[in-house]
Coordinates of C-alpha atoms in Angstrom, one line a residue:
Chain W
X1 CA -0.3 0.0 0.1
X2 CA 2.7 2.4 1.2
X3 CA 4.5 1.6 -2.3
X4 CA 1.6 2.6 -4.3
X5 CA 0.6 6.0 -2.3
X6 CA 4.5 6.8 -3.5
X7 CA 4.0 5.9 -6.6
X8 CA 1.0 7.8 -6.9
X9 CA 2.7 11.0 -5.0
X10 CA 5.5 10.9 -7.6
X11 CA 3.4 10.5 -10.3
X12 CA 0.8 13.4 -8.8
X13 CA 4.2 15.7 -8.4
X14 CA 5.8 15.3 -11.8
X15 CA 2.5 16.0 -13.5
X16 CA 2.4 19.1 -11.6
X17 CA 6.1 20.3 -12.1
X18 CA 5.6 19.6 -15.7
X19 CA 2.5 21.5 -16.2
X20 CA 4.2 24.5 -14.0
X21 CA 7.2 24.6 -16.4
X22 CA 4.8 24.4 -19.6
X23 CA 2.8 27.0 -18.2
X24 CA 6.0 29.2 -16.8
X25 CA 7.6 28.8 -20.3
X26 CA 4.4 30.5 -22.0
X27 CA 4.4 33.3 -19.4
X28 CA 8.1 33.7 -20.0
X29 CA 7.6 34.2 -24.0
X30 CA 4.8 36.7 -23.2
X31 CA 6.7 39.1 -21.0
X32 CA 9.4 41.8 -22.0
X33 CA 9.8 45.6 -22.7
X34 CA 8.0 45.5 -26.1
X35 CA 4.4 45.2 -26.3
X36 CA 3.3 42.3 -28.1
X37 CA -0.1 40.7 -28.3
X38 CA 0.9 37.1 -27.4
X39 CA -2.0 35.6 -29.5
X40 CA -1.0 37.7 -32.7
X41 CA 2.3 36.9 -32.3
X42 CA 1.6 33.3 -32.2
X43 CA -0.3 33.3 -35.0
X44 CA 2.3 34.9 -36.9
X45 CA 4.6 32.7 -36.0
X46 CA 2.9 29.7 -37.4
X47 CA 2.0 31.3 -40.8
X48 CA 5.7 32.1 -41.0
X49 CA 5.1 36.1 -41.3
X50 CA 8.6 37.9 -40.5
X51 CA 7.5 40.8 -38.5
X52 CA 9.3 42.6 -35.6
X53 CA 7.5 41.4 -33.3
X54 CA 7.9 37.7 -34.7
X55 CA 10.9 38.5 -34.1
X56 CA 11.4 39.8 -31.0
X57 CA 9.5 36.6 -30.2
X58 CA 11.3 33.8 -31.6
X59 CA 14.9 35.6 -31.4
X60 CA 14.7 36.8 -28.1
X61 CA 12.3 35.5 -25.7
X62 CA 11.8 31.8 -27.1
X63 CA 15.8 31.2 -26.6
X64 CA 15.8 33.5 -23.4
X65 CA 12.3 30.8 -22.0
X66 CA 14.4 27.8 -23.4
X67 CA 17.2 28.9 -21.9
X68 CA 15.8 29.3 -18.6
X69 CA 14.4 25.6 -18.7
X70 CA 18.0 24.1 -19.7
X71 CA 19.7 25.9 -16.8
X72 CA 17.5 25.6 -14.3
X73 CA 17.6 21.8 -14.6
X74 CA 21.1 21.6 -15.1
X75 CA 21.6 23.4 -11.6
X76 CA 18.7 21.2 -10.0
X77 CA 19.9 18.0 -11.2
X78 CA 23.2 18.2 -10.5
X79 CA 22.4 19.7 -7.0
X80 CA 20.5 16.7 -6.3
X81 CA 23.0 14.2 -7.5
X82 CA 26.0 15.9 -5.6
X83 CA 23.7 15.8 -2.1
X84 CA 22.9 12.2 -3.1
X85 CA 26.9 11.4 -3.6
X86 CA 28.5 13.2 -1.0
X87 CA 25.3 12.5 1.2
X88 CA 25.8 15.8 2.1
X89 CA 22.5 18.6 2.5
X90 CA 24.7 21.5 1.9
X91 CA 26.4 20.5 -1.4
X92 CA 25.3 22.3 -4.5
X93 CA 27.3 23.2 -7.6
X94 CA 27.7 27.0 -6.4
X95 CA 28.6 26.4 -2.6
X96 CA 31.2 24.1 -3.4
X97 CA 32.8 26.0 -6.3
X98 CA 32.3 24.3 -9.4
X99 CA 29.9 27.1 -11.0
X100 CA 32.4 29.5 -9.9
X101 CA 35.1 28.0 -11.3
X102 CA 33.2 27.3 -14.4
X103 CA 32.5 30.9 -14.7
X104 CA 36.3 31.4 -14.9
X105 CA 36.6 28.6 -17.6
X106 CA 34.3 30.2 -19.7
X107 CA 35.8 33.5 -19.1
X108 CA 38.9 32.2 -20.5
X109 CA 37.6 30.6 -23.3
X110 CA 35.4 34.0 -24.3
X111 CA 37.6 37.3 -23.3
X112 CA 40.7 35.4 -25.1
X113 CA 38.9 35.1 -28.4
X114 CA 39.0 31.5 -28.6
X115 CA 35.1 31.0 -28.3
X116 CA 35.0 33.2 -31.5
X117 CA 37.3 31.2 -33.5
X118 CA 35.5 27.8 -32.0
X119 CA 32.0 28.3 -30.6
X120 CA 31.8 25.3 -28.9
X121 CA 35.1 26.7 -26.7
X122 CA 32.6 28.4 -24.7
X123 CA 30.7 25.9 -22.9
X124 CA 34.0 23.4 -23.2
X125 CA 35.9 26.4 -21.1
X126 CA 33.2 25.8 -18.6
X127 CA 33.1 22.5 -18.2
X128 CA 37.1 22.5 -17.9
X129 CA 36.7 24.9 -14.9
X130 CA 34.0 22.8 -13.4
X131 CA 36.2 19.8 -13.5
X132 CA 39.2 21.8 -11.9
X133 CA 37.0 22.4 -9.3
X134 CA 35.9 19.4 -8.4
X135 CA 39.7 18.2 -8.9
X136 CA 40.7 20.7 -6.4
X137 CA 37.4 19.6 -3.9
X138 CA 38.8 15.8 -3.7
X139 CA 42.3 17.2 -3.4
X140 CA 41.4 19.8 -0.2
X141 CA 38.6 17.6 1.1
X142 CA 39.8 14.0 0.4
X143 CA 37.4 11.1 -0.3
X144 CA 35.7 10.5 3.3
X145 CA 35.4 14.4 4.2
X146 CA 32.7 15.8 6.5
X147 CA 30.5 18.3 6.0
X148 CA 32.6 21.1 7.4
X149 CA 35.8 20.1 5.4
X150 CA 34.0 20.2 2.2
X151 CA 32.1 23.4 2.6
X152 CA 35.3 25.3 3.9
X153 CA 37.1 23.9 0.6
X154 CA 34.0 25.1 -1.3
X155 CA 34.6 29.0 0.2
X156 CA 38.4 28.6 -0.8
X157 CA 37.8 27.5 -4.3
X158 CA 34.9 29.9 -4.8
X159 CA 37.7 32.8 -3.6
X160 CA 40.2 31.8 -5.6
X161 CA 37.8 31.4 -8.9
X162 CA 36.1 34.8 -8.0
X163 CA 39.6 36.5 -7.8
X164 CA 40.8 34.7 -11.3
X165 CA 38.0 35.8 -13.2
X166 CA 37.9 39.3 -11.7
X167 CA 41.8 39.2 -12.9
X168 CA 41.2 37.9 -16.2
X169 CA 38.4 40.4 -16.7
X170 CA 40.6 43.2 -15.8
X171 CA 43.5 41.9 -18.0
X172 CA 41.4 42.2 -21.0
X173 CA 42.0 45.0 -23.6
X174 CA 38.3 45.4 -24.1
X175 CA 37.4 48.4 -22.0
X176 CA 33.7 46.9 -21.4
X177 CA 35.1 43.5 -20.2
X178 CA 35.9 44.5 -16.8
X179 CA 32.0 45.8 -15.9
X180 CA 30.9 42.5 -17.0
X181 CA 32.2 41.0 -14.2
X182 CA 28.3 41.3 -12.6
X183 CA 27.3 39.4 -15.4
X184 CA 29.4 36.4 -14.6
X185 CA 29.1 36.3 -11.1
X186 CA 25.5 37.2 -10.8
X187 CA 24.0 35.7 -13.9
X188 CA 21.5 36.9 -16.4
X189 CA 19.8 35.4 -19.3
X190 CA 19.7 39.0 -21.4
X191 CA 19.9 39.3 -24.5
X192 CA 20.6 35.5 -25.5
X193 CA 20.3 34.0 -28.9
X194 CA 19.2 30.8 -30.2
X195 CA 23.2 30.3 -30.9
X196 CA 23.3 30.0 -27.1
X197 CA 20.9 27.4 -26.7
X198 CA 22.7 24.9 -29.3
X199 CA 25.9 25.7 -27.7
X200 CA 25.2 24.5 -24.3
X201 CA 22.5 21.7 -25.5
X202 CA 24.9 18.8 -26.9
X203 CA 27.0 18.9 -23.3
X204 CA 23.9 19.6 -21.0
X205 CA 22.5 16.5 -22.6
X206 CA 25.2 14.2 -22.2
X207 CA 25.5 15.7 -18.5
X208 CA 21.8 14.9 -17.8
X209 CA 22.1 11.6 -19.1
X210 CA 25.4 10.4 -16.8
X211 CA 23.6 11.8 -13.9
X212 CA 20.5 10.3 -14.7
X213 CA 21.8 6.9 -15.2
X214 CA 23.5 6.9 -11.7
X215 CA 20.2 7.5 -10.0
X216 CA 20.0 3.4 -9.0
X217 CA 23.4 3.7 -7.5
X218 CA 22.7 7.3 -5.4
X219 CA 19.3 5.5 -4.2
X220 CA 21.7 2.3 -2.9
X221 CA 24.5 4.8 -1.3
X222 CA 21.6 6.0 0.8
X223 CA 22.4 2.7 2.9
X224 CA 26.4 3.4 2.9
X225 CA 29.2 2.5 1.1
X226 CA 29.2 -0.9 2.2
X227 CA 25.9 -1.7 1.8
X228 CA 25.4 -0.3 -1.7
X229 CA 28.8 -2.0 -2.8
X230 CA 27.2 -5.2 -1.6
X231 CA 24.2 -4.7 -3.8
X232 CA 26.4 -4.3 -6.8
X233 CA 27.1 -0.7 -7.1
X234 CA 30.1 0.0 -8.9
X235 CA 31.3 2.9 -6.6
X236 CA 33.9 4.2 -8.9
X237 CA 31.7 4.1 -11.7
X238 CA 29.0 6.1 -9.9
X239 CA 31.4 8.8 -8.9
X240 CA 32.9 9.3 -12.2
X241 CA 29.0 9.6 -13.5
X242 CA 28.3 12.2 -10.8
X243 CA 31.2 14.5 -11.2
X244 CA 31.7 14.4 -15.3
X245 CA 28.0 14.4 -15.5
X246 CA 28.1 17.7 -12.7
X247 CA 30.8 19.1 -14.7
X248 CA 29.2 19.1 -18.1
X249 CA 25.5 20.0 -17.1
X250 CA 27.1 23.0 -14.9
X251 CA 29.9 23.9 -17.2
X252 CA 27.4 24.1 -19.8
X253 CA 25.0 26.2 -17.9
X254 CA 27.4 28.7 -16.6
X255 CA 29.2 29.5 -20.0
X256 CA 25.6 30.8 -21.2
X257 CA 24.2 32.3 -18.1
X258 CA 26.7 33.2 -15.6
X259 CA 26.9 31.9 -12.0
X260 CA 23.6 31.3 -10.4
X261 CA 23.6 30.2 -7.3
X262 CA 21.2 28.3 -5.0
X263 CA 19.3 26.9 -7.3
X264 CA 21.0 23.3 -6.9
X265 CA 20.5 23.8 -2.9
X266 CA 17.0 25.1 -2.3
X267 CA 15.0 22.9 -5.4
X268 CA 16.4 19.3 -3.9
X269 CA 15.4 20.3 -0.3
X270 CA 12.0 21.6 -0.9
X271 CA 11.0 18.5 -3.5
X272 CA 12.6 15.7 -1.3
X273 CA 9.9 14.9 1.1
X274 CA 7.4 14.7 -2.0
X275 CA 9.5 11.7 -3.5
X276 CA 10.0 10.0 -0.2
X277 CA 13.2 10.9 0.4
X278 CA 14.8 8.9 -2.8
X279 CA 17.8 10.2 -4.1
X280 CA 16.6 8.3 -7.6
X281 CA 13.2 9.6 -8.1
X282 CA 14.9 13.2 -7.0
X283 CA 16.8 13.7 -9.9
X284 CA 14.5 14.2 -12.5
X285 CA 12.2 16.0 -10.3
X286 CA 14.9 18.2 -9.5
X287 CA 15.5 18.9 -12.9
X288 CA 11.5 20.2 -13.3
X289 CA 11.7 22.1 -10.3
X290 CA 15.1 23.9 -11.1
X291 CA 13.4 24.7 -14.3
X292 CA 10.3 26.3 -12.8
X293 CA 12.3 28.1 -10.2
X294 CA 14.8 29.6 -13.1
X295 CA 11.9 30.4 -15.2
X296 CA 9.9 32.2 -12.1
X297 CA 13.1 34.1 -11.2
X298 CA 13.5 35.4 -15.0
X299 CA 9.9 36.5 -15.2
X300 CA 10.6 38.6 -12.0
X301 CA 13.3 40.2 -12.9
X302 CA 11.4 41.1 -16.5
X303 CA 8.3 42.7 -14.5
X304 CA 10.2 44.3 -11.6
X305 CA 9.9 48.2 -12.0
X306 CA 13.4 48.2 -11.5
X307 CA 15.2 50.6 -14.3
X308 CA 18.1 48.1 -14.9
X309 CA 17.1 44.7 -15.1
X310 CA 18.0 42.7 -11.9
X311 CA 20.8 39.8 -12.7
X312 CA 19.1 36.3 -11.8
X313 CA 21.2 35.6 -9.3
X314 CA 20.1 38.4 -7.3
X315 CA 16.9 36.7 -7.2
X316 CA 17.7 33.3 -6.5
X317 CA 20.1 34.4 -3.6
X318 CA 17.1 36.5 -1.9
X319 CA 15.6 33.0 -1.8
X320 CA 18.4 30.8 -1.4
X321 CA 20.5 32.5 1.2
X322 CA 18.0 32.7 3.7
X323 CA 17.0 29.5 3.1
X324 CA 20.7 28.4 3.3
X325 CA 20.9 30.1 6.5
X326 CA 17.6 27.8 8.0
X327 CA 19.5 24.6 6.8
X328 CA 22.6 25.3 8.5
X329 CA 20.7 25.8 11.6
X330 CA 18.8 23.0 11.4
X331 CA 21.6 21.0 10.9
X332 CA 24.0 22.4 13.5
X333 CA 24.3 19.3 15.4
X334 CA 25.3 17.3 12.6
X335 CA 27.9 19.4 11.1
X336 CA 30.6 19.7 13.2
Chain T
X2 CA 68.3 74.2 1.5
X3 CA 66.9 77.0 3.9
X4 CA 63.5 77.7 4.3
X5 CA 63.9 81.2 3.2
X6 CA 65.5 80.1 0.1
X7 CA 62.9 77.6 -0.9
X8 CA 60.4 80.3 -0.7
X9 CA 62.4 82.6 -2.9
X10 CA 62.8 79.8 -5.1
X11 CA 59.1 78.9 -5.3
X12 CA 57.8 82.7 -6.1
X13 CA 60.6 83.0 -8.4
X14 CA 59.1 79.8 -10.2
X15 CA 55.6 80.9 -9.8
X16 CA 56.4 84.6 -11.2
X17 CA 58.1 82.4 -14.2
X18 CA 54.9 80.8 -15.2
X19 CA 52.9 83.8 -14.7
X20 CA 55.2 85.8 -17.1
X21 CA 55.0 83.0 -19.2
X22 CA 51.4 83.1 -19.4
X23 CA 51.1 86.4 -21.2
X24 CA 53.5 84.9 -23.7
X25 CA 51.8 82.2 -26.2
X26 CA 52.2 79.0 -24.5
X27 CA 55.6 76.7 -25.9
X28 CA 55.4 74.0 -23.2
X29 CA 51.7 72.2 -23.8
X30 CA 50.8 69.5 -21.9
X31 CA 46.9 67.8 -22.5
X32 CA 45.8 65.4 -20.3
X33 CA 42.5 64.4 -21.9
X34 CA 41.5 63.0 -25.2
X35 CA 39.2 65.7 -26.5
X36 CA 42.1 68.5 -25.3
X37 CA 44.4 66.5 -27.4
X38 CA 42.3 66.9 -30.6
X39 CA 42.1 70.7 -29.9
X40 CA 45.8 71.2 -29.1
X41 CA 46.8 68.8 -32.1
X42 CA 44.8 70.9 -34.7
X43 CA 45.6 74.2 -33.4
X44 CA 49.3 74.0 -31.5
X45 CA 52.7 74.0 -33.6
X46 CA 54.0 70.4 -33.3
X47 CA 57.2 71.3 -31.4
X48 CA 55.5 73.3 -28.5
X49 CA 53.3 70.0 -27.6
X50 CA 55.3 68.7 -24.5
X51 CA 52.7 65.6 -24.3
X52 CA 49.7 64.4 -25.1
X53 CA 47.1 61.9 -23.4
X54 CA 47.7 58.3 -24.0
X55 CA 44.0 57.9 -25.4
X56 CA 44.8 59.7 -28.6
X57 CA 47.7 57.2 -29.3
X58 CA 45.7 54.4 -29.9
X59 CA 43.7 54.6 -33.0
X60 CA 40.4 52.7 -31.8
X61 CA 39.7 55.9 -29.9
X62 CA 41.1 58.8 -31.8
X63 CA 41.4 59.6 -35.4
X64 CA 44.1 62.0 -34.6
X65 CA 46.7 58.9 -33.7
X66 CA 49.0 59.2 -36.8
X67 CA 49.0 63.0 -36.0
X68 CA 50.1 62.2 -32.6
X69 CA 52.7 59.4 -33.4
X70 CA 56.3 60.6 -31.6
X71 CA 55.0 62.6 -28.9
X72 CA 55.5 61.4 -25.7
X73 CA 52.1 60.5 -23.5
X74 CA 51.0 60.9 -20.3
X75 CA 48.3 59.3 -17.8
X76 CA 46.6 62.5 -16.8
X77 CA 48.9 61.8 -13.4
X78 CA 50.4 65.2 -11.9
X79 CA 53.7 63.4 -11.4
X80 CA 54.1 63.0 -15.2
X81 CA 53.0 66.2 -15.6
X82 CA 54.8 68.7 -12.9
X83 CA 58.4 67.4 -14.3
X84 CA 57.6 68.6 -17.9
X85 CA 57.3 72.1 -16.6
X86 CA 55.0 72.8 -19.0
X87 CA 53.5 76.3 -19.2
X88 CA 49.8 75.8 -20.2
X89 CA 48.1 72.1 -18.9
X90 CA 44.8 71.7 -21.0
X91 CA 42.5 69.7 -19.8
X92 CA 38.6 68.7 -20.0
X93 CA 35.6 69.0 -17.4
X94 CA 35.8 65.5 -16.1
X95 CA 39.6 65.3 -15.8
X96 CA 40.5 64.2 -12.1
X97 CA 39.7 67.0 -10.3
X98 CA 42.6 66.5 -7.7
X99 CA 45.3 66.6 -10.5
X100 CA 43.7 70.0 -11.6
X101 CA 44.2 71.2 -8.2
X102 CA 47.7 70.5 -7.8
X103 CA 48.7 71.8 -10.9
X104 CA 47.1 75.0 -10.2
X105 CA 48.4 75.0 -6.8
X106 CA 51.7 75.0 -8.0
X107 CA 50.9 78.0 -10.4
X108 CA 51.1 76.1 -13.7
X109 CA 48.2 77.6 -15.8
X110 CA 45.2 74.9 -16.6
X111 CA 43.1 75.5 -19.3
X112 CA 39.7 73.7 -19.0
X113 CA 37.6 72.9 -22.5
X114 CA 33.8 73.0 -22.2
X115 CA 31.4 70.4 -23.6
X116 CA 30.7 70.7 -27.2
X117 CA 26.8 69.5 -27.9
X118 CA 26.4 71.2 -31.3
X119 CA 28.3 72.6 -34.0
X120 CA 27.6 76.2 -32.7
X121 CA 29.4 75.2 -29.2
X122 CA 32.3 73.4 -31.0
X123 CA 33.0 76.5 -33.1
X124 CA 32.9 78.4 -30.1
X125 CA 35.3 75.9 -28.2
X126 CA 37.8 75.7 -30.8
X127 CA 37.9 79.4 -30.9
X128 CA 38.3 79.5 -27.0
X129 CA 41.3 77.0 -27.6
X130 CA 42.7 79.1 -30.1
X131 CA 42.7 82.2 -27.9
X132 CA 44.6 80.3 -25.0
X133 CA 47.0 79.1 -27.4
X134 CA 47.4 82.1 -29.2
X135 CA 47.0 80.5 -32.3
X136 CA 43.7 82.6 -33.5
X137 CA 44.2 82.6 -36.9
X138 CA 44.6 78.7 -36.7
X139 CA 41.1 78.9 -35.0
X140 CA 39.2 80.9 -37.3
X141 CA 40.6 78.7 -40.4
X142 CA 39.3 75.6 -38.4
X143 CA 36.1 77.0 -38.3
X144 CA 35.7 78.5 -41.4
X145 CA 36.4 75.2 -43.1
X146 CA 33.6 73.7 -40.7
X147 CA 31.2 76.0 -41.7
X148 CA 32.3 75.7 -45.8
X149 CA 31.8 72.2 -44.9
X150 CA 28.7 72.2 -43.4
X151 CA 27.0 74.5 -46.0
X152 CA 28.4 72.1 -48.9
X153 CA 26.6 69.1 -47.3
X154 CA 23.3 70.5 -48.8
X155 CA 19.8 70.7 -47.2
X156 CA 18.7 67.7 -45.5
X157 CA 15.4 67.8 -46.9
X158 CA 15.2 64.5 -48.8
X159 CA 16.2 62.7 -45.6
X160 CA 13.8 64.3 -43.5
X161 CA 11.3 61.1 -43.2
X162 CA 13.8 58.8 -42.6
X163 CA 14.9 58.2 -38.5
X164 CA 17.8 56.7 -37.2
X165 CA 19.1 55.9 -33.6
X166 CA 22.6 55.4 -32.2
X167 CA 22.9 52.2 -30.8
X168 CA 25.9 52.0 -28.2
X169 CA 27.1 49.1 -26.3
X170 CA 25.1 48.3 -23.3
X171 CA 22.0 49.4 -25.1
X172 CA 22.6 53.1 -24.5
X173 CA 21.1 55.3 -27.0
X174 CA 22.1 58.8 -27.5
X175 CA 19.2 61.3 -27.1
X176 CA 18.9 65.1 -27.5
X177 CA 22.2 66.8 -25.7
X178 CA 24.9 64.8 -27.1
X179 CA 27.1 64.6 -30.2
X180 CA 25.8 61.4 -31.6
X181 CA 22.2 63.3 -31.8
X182 CA 23.6 66.3 -33.2
X183 CA 25.1 64.3 -36.3
X184 CA 21.5 62.9 -37.2
X185 CA 19.8 66.4 -37.0
X186 CA 22.8 68.2 -39.2
X187 CA 22.4 65.2 -41.5
X188 CA 18.6 65.8 -41.6
X189 CA 17.7 62.5 -40.2
X190 CA 14.8 61.9 -37.4
X191 CA 16.4 60.6 -34.3
X192 CA 14.4 58.1 -33.0
X193 CA 15.5 58.6 -29.4
X194 CA 13.6 61.9 -29.3
X195 CA 10.2 60.3 -30.5
X196 CA 11.0 57.9 -27.2
X197 CA 11.7 61.1 -25.4
X198 CA 15.2 60.2 -24.2
X199 CA 17.3 62.5 -23.0
X200 CA 21.1 62.6 -23.5
X201 CA 22.1 59.0 -22.8
X202 CA 18.9 56.3 -21.9
X203 CA 18.9 52.7 -22.0
X204 CA 17.2 50.7 -24.7
X205 CA 16.6 47.0 -24.5
X206 CA 17.0 45.2 -27.4
X207 CA 13.4 44.5 -28.0
X208 CA 12.2 47.8 -28.2
X209 CA 15.1 48.6 -30.6
X210 CA 13.5 46.0 -33.2
X211 CA 9.9 46.7 -32.3
X212 CA 10.1 50.6 -32.8
X213 CA 12.3 49.3 -35.9
X214 CA 14.3 53.0 -37.0
X215 CA 15.4 53.2 -40.8
X216 CA 18.9 53.5 -40.2
X217 CA 20.8 51.9 -37.2
X218 CA 24.1 53.6 -36.5
X219 CA 26.4 50.9 -34.4
X220 CA 29.8 50.8 -33.4
X221 CA 31.3 47.2 -34.1
X222 CA 34.7 47.2 -33.1
X223 CA 35.4 44.0 -35.3
X224 CA 39.2 43.6 -34.6
X225 CA 39.0 44.7 -30.9
X226 CA 38.9 42.0 -28.1
X227 CA 35.7 40.3 -27.4
X228 CA 33.1 41.4 -24.9
X229 CA 29.7 40.4 -24.1
X230 CA 28.7 43.9 -24.6
X231 CA 30.0 44.0 -28.2
X232 CA 28.7 40.5 -29.0
X233 CA 25.3 42.0 -28.2
X234 CA 25.8 44.1 -31.3
X235 CA 26.1 40.6 -33.3
X236 CA 22.8 39.2 -31.8
X237 CA 21.1 37.2 -34.6
X238 CA 17.5 39.4 -33.7
X239 CA 19.5 42.6 -34.9
X240 CA 20.6 41.1 -37.9
X241 CA 17.9 39.6 -39.0
X242 CA 15.7 42.7 -38.4
X243 CA 17.8 45.1 -40.2
X244 CA 19.2 44.4 -43.7
X245 CA 22.9 44.9 -44.3
X246 CA 22.4 48.5 -46.0
X247 CA 20.5 49.7 -43.1
X248 CA 22.9 49.2 -40.4
X249 CA 25.9 52.2 -40.6
X250 CA 28.9 51.5 -38.7
X251 CA 30.5 54.5 -37.5
X252 CA 33.1 55.0 -34.8
X253 CA 32.5 56.2 -31.7
X254 CA 35.5 58.7 -32.1
X255 CA 33.4 60.6 -34.3
X256 CA 31.1 62.0 -31.5
X257 CA 33.2 61.2 -28.3
X258 CA 34.7 64.9 -28.8
X259 CA 33.4 67.8 -30.1
X260 CA 35.6 68.6 -33.5
X261 CA 35.2 69.6 -37.4
X262 CA 35.6 65.4 -37.8
X263 CA 31.8 65.6 -36.8
X264 CA 30.8 66.4 -40.1
X265 CA 32.9 63.3 -41.3
X266 CA 30.0 61.4 -39.6
X267 CA 27.7 63.2 -41.1
X268 CA 28.8 62.2 -44.5
X269 CA 28.9 58.9 -43.8
X270 CA 25.3 58.6 -42.5
X271 CA 23.9 60.9 -45.3
X272 CA 25.8 58.0 -48.0
X273 CA 23.8 55.3 -45.8
X274 CA 20.7 57.1 -45.9
X275 CA 21.3 57.7 -49.9
X276 CA 21.8 54.0 -50.5
X277 CA 18.5 52.9 -48.4
X278 CA 16.2 55.9 -50.5
X279 CA 17.8 54.6 -53.8
X280 CA 16.9 50.9 -52.8
X281 CA 13.5 52.2 -51.6
X282 CA 12.9 53.7 -54.8
X283 CA 14.0 51.2 -56.8
X284 CA 11.3 49.0 -55.3
X285 CA 8.5 51.5 -56.9

């Protein structure tokens, strides 16, 4: 009976999330500074008309909404996977430094002109940066690190990544480069195009596949490493899948959007009760939850009456940082 | 050195500077891009001690070739004082602390004003010429500019075309800017005026495409190091919304400073407008 109830609950959650993402997607394409009649422009696009309104819709709004889904999903699923692998409730690409280093890698690829010659260099730079962060994390924190060590290592890696990113931007001969640090550290999806969607999609897709394939292993890991191994789980392979999957997904995401923090932290925690604390089921659900959260944040930055559009990282930090504090408070006995 | 001796030396130095101020300056230092352009155009080359480092950069200045060989300064008082200038030409937004130090040492500092239209450009040329005591050259420049302006002819045929200057980060030149003056003199309509933007206002890409101007004036530095800001100027939405003829690339050096070279930008804009008009009548 219990199993049936769980499956029903999970199915209901999936349905709700898919519905929310679809609705938010439509809403995202309907929001923007230009006043466009939504139904009219949909009709025009279907007919194949080429007007300024359809251009704004297909070249500016749709890519932006798609990227919200792709980036949000990547951040959500990698947060859930890291929490499962490290069995650590505070693991998240932003906190442990993976996003920060991915931004550094992307900045090097972009501002040296490498991505002008080879466009794929941009997401690949992000992935390289992300892998560097994970490598450093293992070096600093070791294999059997406790929460505190991992968080401290993350703080150190983030500090270094931020400093190197700022240095790289200041050394660029282009006078605008040093001002763009705000984009890289706080994230934004403004003025992105379909080119960016095609750039990040392949690497993200592979990353998601790798992460989702580790679902069963993560479920077994909740019983502890020894028990998981006795169930036939290959721990080394799982580690590789999660690490590379995270690097691919987060590296690709940060390369096109900058660092957007806290989605990988908040979404898995909020949804865990609804999947019966099962890490396997949490993965796809976190992807959808992350997509929904980022779509909502991106809609919000466009309808808020601030003069200049807010960066996405500001919204996610306003939601995520208090949540982080709450988590630290709740887990303080387990953290030391 | 005793205190009394030091004081005497200082007084002598100051009086020397003051006396020198009444004769034509022969040790001119310029601290600012627009000041450089004025000084290079009006003063004798051998009287120019130093120009700012901006003018030596061809991406920022059209006088780069002219400035080749002249030592550069970075606007720092400790670079300028050892040159013992008898005139320092600077801009309104130069570092006030630096200007203050120079003035306290008795070095004559002349601030050029902001130019916002052809009239104020003429006035600026005349006032710099007066300080440099090169009034003849100044009048020559002004009359050449006025002649060029007369030669441009009427802007009537272009009156129904709208134009917008789209700068990096979405800034659009509105009333009170030199870029606006370029559009006005050419005879076109500045779309920013219709949208009531004063001086520089931020304009999202969406609005630019929906309020499509006939001519889009941008500055794409194709050889420059990349930045996200410049990458936006290549956004597919822009390249699809505007045909190749409708995008005019005018380097922002053209209106960074008030100078007769503004009319080069006007000529460039007229050329592009002619092409657009021709292609439109060709269709009818």
